[in-house]
GROMACS .gro file of C-alpha atoms in nm:
model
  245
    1UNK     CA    1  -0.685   1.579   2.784
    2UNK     CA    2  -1.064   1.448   2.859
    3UNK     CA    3  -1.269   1.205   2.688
    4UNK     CA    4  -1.612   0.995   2.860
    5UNK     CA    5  -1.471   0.674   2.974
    6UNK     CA    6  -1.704   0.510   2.679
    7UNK     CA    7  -1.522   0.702   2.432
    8UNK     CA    8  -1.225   0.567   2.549
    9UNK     CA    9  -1.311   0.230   2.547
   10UNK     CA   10  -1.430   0.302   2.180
   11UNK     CA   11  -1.040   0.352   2.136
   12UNK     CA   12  -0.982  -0.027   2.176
   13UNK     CA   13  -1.229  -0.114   1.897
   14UNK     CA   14  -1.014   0.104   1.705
   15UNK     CA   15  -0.677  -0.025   1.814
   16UNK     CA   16  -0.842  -0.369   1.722
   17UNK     CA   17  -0.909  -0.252   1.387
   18UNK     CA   18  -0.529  -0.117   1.300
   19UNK     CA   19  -0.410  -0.437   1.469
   20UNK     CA   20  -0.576  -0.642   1.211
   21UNK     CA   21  -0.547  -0.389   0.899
   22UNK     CA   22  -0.122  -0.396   1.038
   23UNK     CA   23  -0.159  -0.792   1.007
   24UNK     CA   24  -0.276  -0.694   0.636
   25UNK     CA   25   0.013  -0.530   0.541
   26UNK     CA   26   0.278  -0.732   0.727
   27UNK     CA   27   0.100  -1.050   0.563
   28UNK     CA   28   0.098  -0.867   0.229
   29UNK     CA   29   0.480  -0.800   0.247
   30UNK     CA   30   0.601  -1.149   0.391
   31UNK     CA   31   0.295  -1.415   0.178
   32UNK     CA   32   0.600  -1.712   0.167
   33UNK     CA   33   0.417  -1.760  -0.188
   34UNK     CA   34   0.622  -1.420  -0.271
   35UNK     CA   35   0.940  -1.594  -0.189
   36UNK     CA   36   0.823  -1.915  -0.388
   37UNK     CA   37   0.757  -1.729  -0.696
   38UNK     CA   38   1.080  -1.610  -0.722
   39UNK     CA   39   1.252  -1.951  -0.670
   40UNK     CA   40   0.972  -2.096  -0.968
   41UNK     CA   41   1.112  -1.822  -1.209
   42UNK     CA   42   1.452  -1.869  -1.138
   43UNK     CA   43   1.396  -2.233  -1.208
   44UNK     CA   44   1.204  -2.149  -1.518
   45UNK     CA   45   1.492  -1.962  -1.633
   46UNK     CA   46   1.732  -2.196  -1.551
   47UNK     CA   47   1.515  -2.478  -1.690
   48UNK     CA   48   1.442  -2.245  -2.025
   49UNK     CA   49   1.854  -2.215  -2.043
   50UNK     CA   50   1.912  -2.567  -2.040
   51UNK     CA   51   1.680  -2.642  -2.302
   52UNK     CA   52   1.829  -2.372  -2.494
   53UNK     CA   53   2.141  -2.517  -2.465
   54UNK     CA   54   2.002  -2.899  -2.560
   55UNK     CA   55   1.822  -2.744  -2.882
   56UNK     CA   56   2.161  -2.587  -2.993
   57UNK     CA   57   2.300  -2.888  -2.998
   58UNK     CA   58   2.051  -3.084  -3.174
   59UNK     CA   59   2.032  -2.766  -3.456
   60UNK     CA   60   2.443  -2.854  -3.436
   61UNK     CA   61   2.409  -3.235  -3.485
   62UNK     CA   62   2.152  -3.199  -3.740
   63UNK     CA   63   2.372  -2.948  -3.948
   64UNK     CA   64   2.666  -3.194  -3.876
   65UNK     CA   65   2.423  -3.476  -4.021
   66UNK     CA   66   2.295  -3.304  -4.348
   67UNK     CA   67   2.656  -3.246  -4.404
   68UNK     CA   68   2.779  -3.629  -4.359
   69UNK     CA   69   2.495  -3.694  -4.562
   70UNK     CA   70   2.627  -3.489  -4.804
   71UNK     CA   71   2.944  -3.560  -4.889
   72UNK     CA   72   2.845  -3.937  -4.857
   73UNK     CA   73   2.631  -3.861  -5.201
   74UNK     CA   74   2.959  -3.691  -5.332
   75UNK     CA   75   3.163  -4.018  -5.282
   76UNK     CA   76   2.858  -4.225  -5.393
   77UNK     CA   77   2.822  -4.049  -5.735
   78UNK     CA   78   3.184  -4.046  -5.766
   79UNK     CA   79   3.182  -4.382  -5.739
   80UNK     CA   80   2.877  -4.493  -5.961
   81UNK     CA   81   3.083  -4.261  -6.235
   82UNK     CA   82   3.374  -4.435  -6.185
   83UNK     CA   83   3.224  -4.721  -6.225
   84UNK     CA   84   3.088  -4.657  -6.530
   85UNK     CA   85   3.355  -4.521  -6.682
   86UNK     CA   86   3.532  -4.890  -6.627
   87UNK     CA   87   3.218  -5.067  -6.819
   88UNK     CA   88   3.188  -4.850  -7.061
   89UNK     CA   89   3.517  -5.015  -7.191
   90UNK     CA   90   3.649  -4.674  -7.353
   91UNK     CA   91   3.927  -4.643  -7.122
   92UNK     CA   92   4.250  -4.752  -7.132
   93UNK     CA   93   4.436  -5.002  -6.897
   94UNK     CA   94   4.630  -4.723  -6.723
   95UNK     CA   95   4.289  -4.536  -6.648
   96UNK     CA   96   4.121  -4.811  -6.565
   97UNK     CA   97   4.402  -4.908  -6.318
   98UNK     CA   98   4.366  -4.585  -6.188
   99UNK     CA   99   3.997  -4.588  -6.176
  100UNK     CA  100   4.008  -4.928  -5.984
  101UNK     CA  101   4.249  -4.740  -5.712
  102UNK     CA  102   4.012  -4.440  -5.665
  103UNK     CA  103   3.718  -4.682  -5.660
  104UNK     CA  104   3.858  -4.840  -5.372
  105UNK     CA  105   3.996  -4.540  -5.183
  106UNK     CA  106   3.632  -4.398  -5.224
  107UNK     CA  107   3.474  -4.709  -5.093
  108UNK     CA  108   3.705  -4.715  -4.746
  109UNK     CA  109   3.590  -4.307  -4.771
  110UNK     CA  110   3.227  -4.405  -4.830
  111UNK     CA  111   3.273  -4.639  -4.519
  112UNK     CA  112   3.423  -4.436  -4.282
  113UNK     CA  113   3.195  -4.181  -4.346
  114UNK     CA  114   2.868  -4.389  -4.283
  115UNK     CA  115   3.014  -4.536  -4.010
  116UNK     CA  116   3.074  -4.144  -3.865
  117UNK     CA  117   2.704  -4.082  -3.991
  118UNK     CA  118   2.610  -4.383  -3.745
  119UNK     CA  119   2.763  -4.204  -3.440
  120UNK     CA  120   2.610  -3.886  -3.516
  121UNK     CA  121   2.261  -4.034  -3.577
  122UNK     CA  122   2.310  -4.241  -3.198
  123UNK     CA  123   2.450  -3.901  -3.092
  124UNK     CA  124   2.119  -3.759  -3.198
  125UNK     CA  125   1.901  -3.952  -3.078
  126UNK     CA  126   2.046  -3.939  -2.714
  127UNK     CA  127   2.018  -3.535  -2.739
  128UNK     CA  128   1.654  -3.579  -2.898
  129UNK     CA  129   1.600  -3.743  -2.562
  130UNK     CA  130   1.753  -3.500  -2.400
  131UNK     CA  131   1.496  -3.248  -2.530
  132UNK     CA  132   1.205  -3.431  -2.468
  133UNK     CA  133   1.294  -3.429  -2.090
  134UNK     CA  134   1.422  -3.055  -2.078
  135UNK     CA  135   1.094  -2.981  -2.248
  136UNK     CA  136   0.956  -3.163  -1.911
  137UNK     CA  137   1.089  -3.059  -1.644
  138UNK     CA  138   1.032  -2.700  -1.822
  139UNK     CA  139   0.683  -2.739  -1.854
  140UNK     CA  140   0.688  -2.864  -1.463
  141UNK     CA  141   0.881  -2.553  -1.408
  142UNK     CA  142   0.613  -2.342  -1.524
  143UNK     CA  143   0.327  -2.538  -1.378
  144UNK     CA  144   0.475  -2.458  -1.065
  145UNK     CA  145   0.549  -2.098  -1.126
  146UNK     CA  146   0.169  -2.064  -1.243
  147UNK     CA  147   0.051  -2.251  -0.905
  148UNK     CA  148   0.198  -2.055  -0.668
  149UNK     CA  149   0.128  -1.732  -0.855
  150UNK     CA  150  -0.214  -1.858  -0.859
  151UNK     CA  151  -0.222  -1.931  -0.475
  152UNK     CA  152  -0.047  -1.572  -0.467
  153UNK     CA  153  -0.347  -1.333  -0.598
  154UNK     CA  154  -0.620  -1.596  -0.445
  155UNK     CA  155  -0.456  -1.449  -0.085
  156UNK     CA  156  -0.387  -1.073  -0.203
  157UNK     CA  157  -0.743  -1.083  -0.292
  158UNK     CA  158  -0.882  -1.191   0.015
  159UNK     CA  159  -0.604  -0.991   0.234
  160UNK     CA  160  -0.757  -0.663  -0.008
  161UNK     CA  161  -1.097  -0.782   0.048
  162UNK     CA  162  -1.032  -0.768   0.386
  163UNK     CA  163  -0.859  -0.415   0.391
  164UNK     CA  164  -1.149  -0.272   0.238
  165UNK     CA  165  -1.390  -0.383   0.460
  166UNK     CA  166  -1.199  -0.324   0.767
  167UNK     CA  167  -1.068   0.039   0.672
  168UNK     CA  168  -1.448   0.075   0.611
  169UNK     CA  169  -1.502   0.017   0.964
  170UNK     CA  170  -1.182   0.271   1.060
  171UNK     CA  171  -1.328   0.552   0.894
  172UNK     CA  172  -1.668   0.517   1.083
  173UNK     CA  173  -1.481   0.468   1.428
  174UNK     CA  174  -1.247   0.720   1.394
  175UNK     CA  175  -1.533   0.979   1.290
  176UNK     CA  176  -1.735   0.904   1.618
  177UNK     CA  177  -1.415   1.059   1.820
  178UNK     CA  178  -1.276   1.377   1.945
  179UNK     CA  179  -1.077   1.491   1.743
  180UNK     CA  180  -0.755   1.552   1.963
  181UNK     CA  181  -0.775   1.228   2.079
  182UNK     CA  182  -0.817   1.089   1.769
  183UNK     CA  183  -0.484   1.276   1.663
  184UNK     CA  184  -0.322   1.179   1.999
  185UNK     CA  185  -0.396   0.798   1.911
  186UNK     CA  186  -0.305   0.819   1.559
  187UNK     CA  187   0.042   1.004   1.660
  188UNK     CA  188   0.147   0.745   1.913
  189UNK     CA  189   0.027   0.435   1.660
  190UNK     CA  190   0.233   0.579   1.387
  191UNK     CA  191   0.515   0.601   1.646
  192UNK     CA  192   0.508   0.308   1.817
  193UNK     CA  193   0.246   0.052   1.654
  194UNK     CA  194  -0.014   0.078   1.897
  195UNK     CA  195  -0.183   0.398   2.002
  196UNK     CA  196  -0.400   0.255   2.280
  197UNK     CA  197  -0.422  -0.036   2.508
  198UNK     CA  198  -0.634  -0.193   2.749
  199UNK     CA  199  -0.495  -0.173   3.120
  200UNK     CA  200  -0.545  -0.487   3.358
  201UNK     CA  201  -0.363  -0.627   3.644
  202UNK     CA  202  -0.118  -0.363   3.655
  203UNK     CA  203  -0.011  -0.391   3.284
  204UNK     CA  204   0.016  -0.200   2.999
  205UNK     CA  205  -0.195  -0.426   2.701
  206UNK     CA  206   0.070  -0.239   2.494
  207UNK     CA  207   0.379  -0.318   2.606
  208UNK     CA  208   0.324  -0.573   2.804
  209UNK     CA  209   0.522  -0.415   3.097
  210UNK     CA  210   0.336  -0.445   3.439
  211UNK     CA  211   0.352  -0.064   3.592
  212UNK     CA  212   0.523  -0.017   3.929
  213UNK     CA  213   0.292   0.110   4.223
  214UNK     CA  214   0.353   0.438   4.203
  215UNK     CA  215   0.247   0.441   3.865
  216UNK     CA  216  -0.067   0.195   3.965
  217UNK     CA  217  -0.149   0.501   4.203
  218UNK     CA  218  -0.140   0.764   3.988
  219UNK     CA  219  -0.381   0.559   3.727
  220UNK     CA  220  -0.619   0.504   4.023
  221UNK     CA  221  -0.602   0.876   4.128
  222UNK     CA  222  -0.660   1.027   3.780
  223UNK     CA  223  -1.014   1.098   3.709
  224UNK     CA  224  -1.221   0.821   3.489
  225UNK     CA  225  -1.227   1.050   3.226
  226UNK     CA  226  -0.920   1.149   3.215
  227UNK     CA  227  -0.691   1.033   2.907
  228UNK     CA  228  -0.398   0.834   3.087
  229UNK     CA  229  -0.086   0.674   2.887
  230UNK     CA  230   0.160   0.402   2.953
  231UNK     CA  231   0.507   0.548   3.140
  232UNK     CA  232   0.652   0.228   2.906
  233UNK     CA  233   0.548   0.305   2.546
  234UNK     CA  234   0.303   0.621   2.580
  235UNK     CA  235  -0.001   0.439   2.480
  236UNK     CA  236  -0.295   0.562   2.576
  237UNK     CA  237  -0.397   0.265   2.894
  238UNK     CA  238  -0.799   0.246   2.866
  239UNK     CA  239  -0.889   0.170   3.224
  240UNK     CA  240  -1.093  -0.156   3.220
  241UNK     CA  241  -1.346  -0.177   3.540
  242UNK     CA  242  -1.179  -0.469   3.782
  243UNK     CA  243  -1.104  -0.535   4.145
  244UNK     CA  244  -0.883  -0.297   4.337
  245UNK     CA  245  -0.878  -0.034   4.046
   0.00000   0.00000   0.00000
């Protein structure tokens, strides 16, 4: 295969143009904001839990507490009609003996009771706390989940931005070559990354390999407008004018 040495040269503009639209793609795939969004919504899912978890037990302790708070007006009422009952003076000594007994079993009842209603309420307040600071560190949690999706799409937009433009480009390159080489290019990029390479002081810009001299020999022996390609890799080695070559 043939092409003007200029057309060939054109290849490199080309191969600089898939080089950076490749950077696109492989920056697209690995952005380390990808792997920080997924941390922030694991922790705002673990955060989310915990509050969860904190609010069931305040919804517990405040069932708990309506329920103390209950039967302490049972024992209260019991009480205030028991002692009624004994200054009414229309009972009888055994009744009121009794009624003096259950008066003071339903006091020690009343006490223990708002002593328990004492613990809950501290209990309560600790776990209110304990809310207010899972609410927080959730709302932190989110702020940083919004951040780096934010700092996400403010790089996808300027990596698509820059796709568009540069693919622009492509398409007007690519329609200002031969066809065949065109496809030869495309084949070996698609096969090996880079379809063609500048060649200078006996390397391939490619590979990086530096040819032996037999292969030096046959570059310098091939006609300038021949199409040449890397022993290496197969990438087509665009002959750039120096000393000795």
């Amino acid at each position: 295969m043939k092409a003007d040495p200029a057309v060939q040269r054109r290849l490199l503009d080309l191969a600089e143009v898939d080089a950076e639209l490749a950077r696109v793609t492989h920056r697209r795939r690995t952005l380390p904001e990808i792997a920080e969004i997924a941390a922030a919504e694991q922790l705002v899912r673990a955060k989310q839990d915990a509050l969860v978890a904190i609010e069931t037990t305040l919804t517990d302790l405040d069932r708990d507490l309506k329920r103390q708070e209950t039967e302490i007006d049972q024992v209260r009422a019991r009480g205030e009609r028991d002692r009624k009952l004994m200054q009414s003076g229309s009972v009888g000594a055994k009744q009121l003996t009794d009624l003096e007994h259950e008066l003071a079993t339903l006091q020690r009842r009343q006490g223990v009771l708002e002593d328990d209603l004492l613990e809950l309420m501290e209990r309560r307040e600790a776990v209110e706390a304990d809310v207010s600071f899972a609410r927080v560190e959730l709302d932190k949690a989110r702020e940083a989940l919004e951040d780096a999706t934010s700092r996400r799409d403010a790089v996808l937009a300027d990596l698509e931005s820059t796709e568009t433009r540069r693919s622009a480009d492509r398409s007007m390159m690519a329609k200002g070559l031969p066809d065949d080489l065109l496809k030869l290019y495309d084949r070996q990029r698609e096969q090996r990354g880079i379809g063609a390479a500048p060649f200078q002081s006996r390397r391939c810009g490619a590979c990086r390999i530096e040819l032996d001299r037999g292969a030096v020999s046959k570059l310098k022996e091939a006609g300038a407008d021949e199409i040449v390609r890397c022993e290496e890799c197969g990438a087509i080695l665009v002959r750039v004018a120096e000393p000795g070559l």
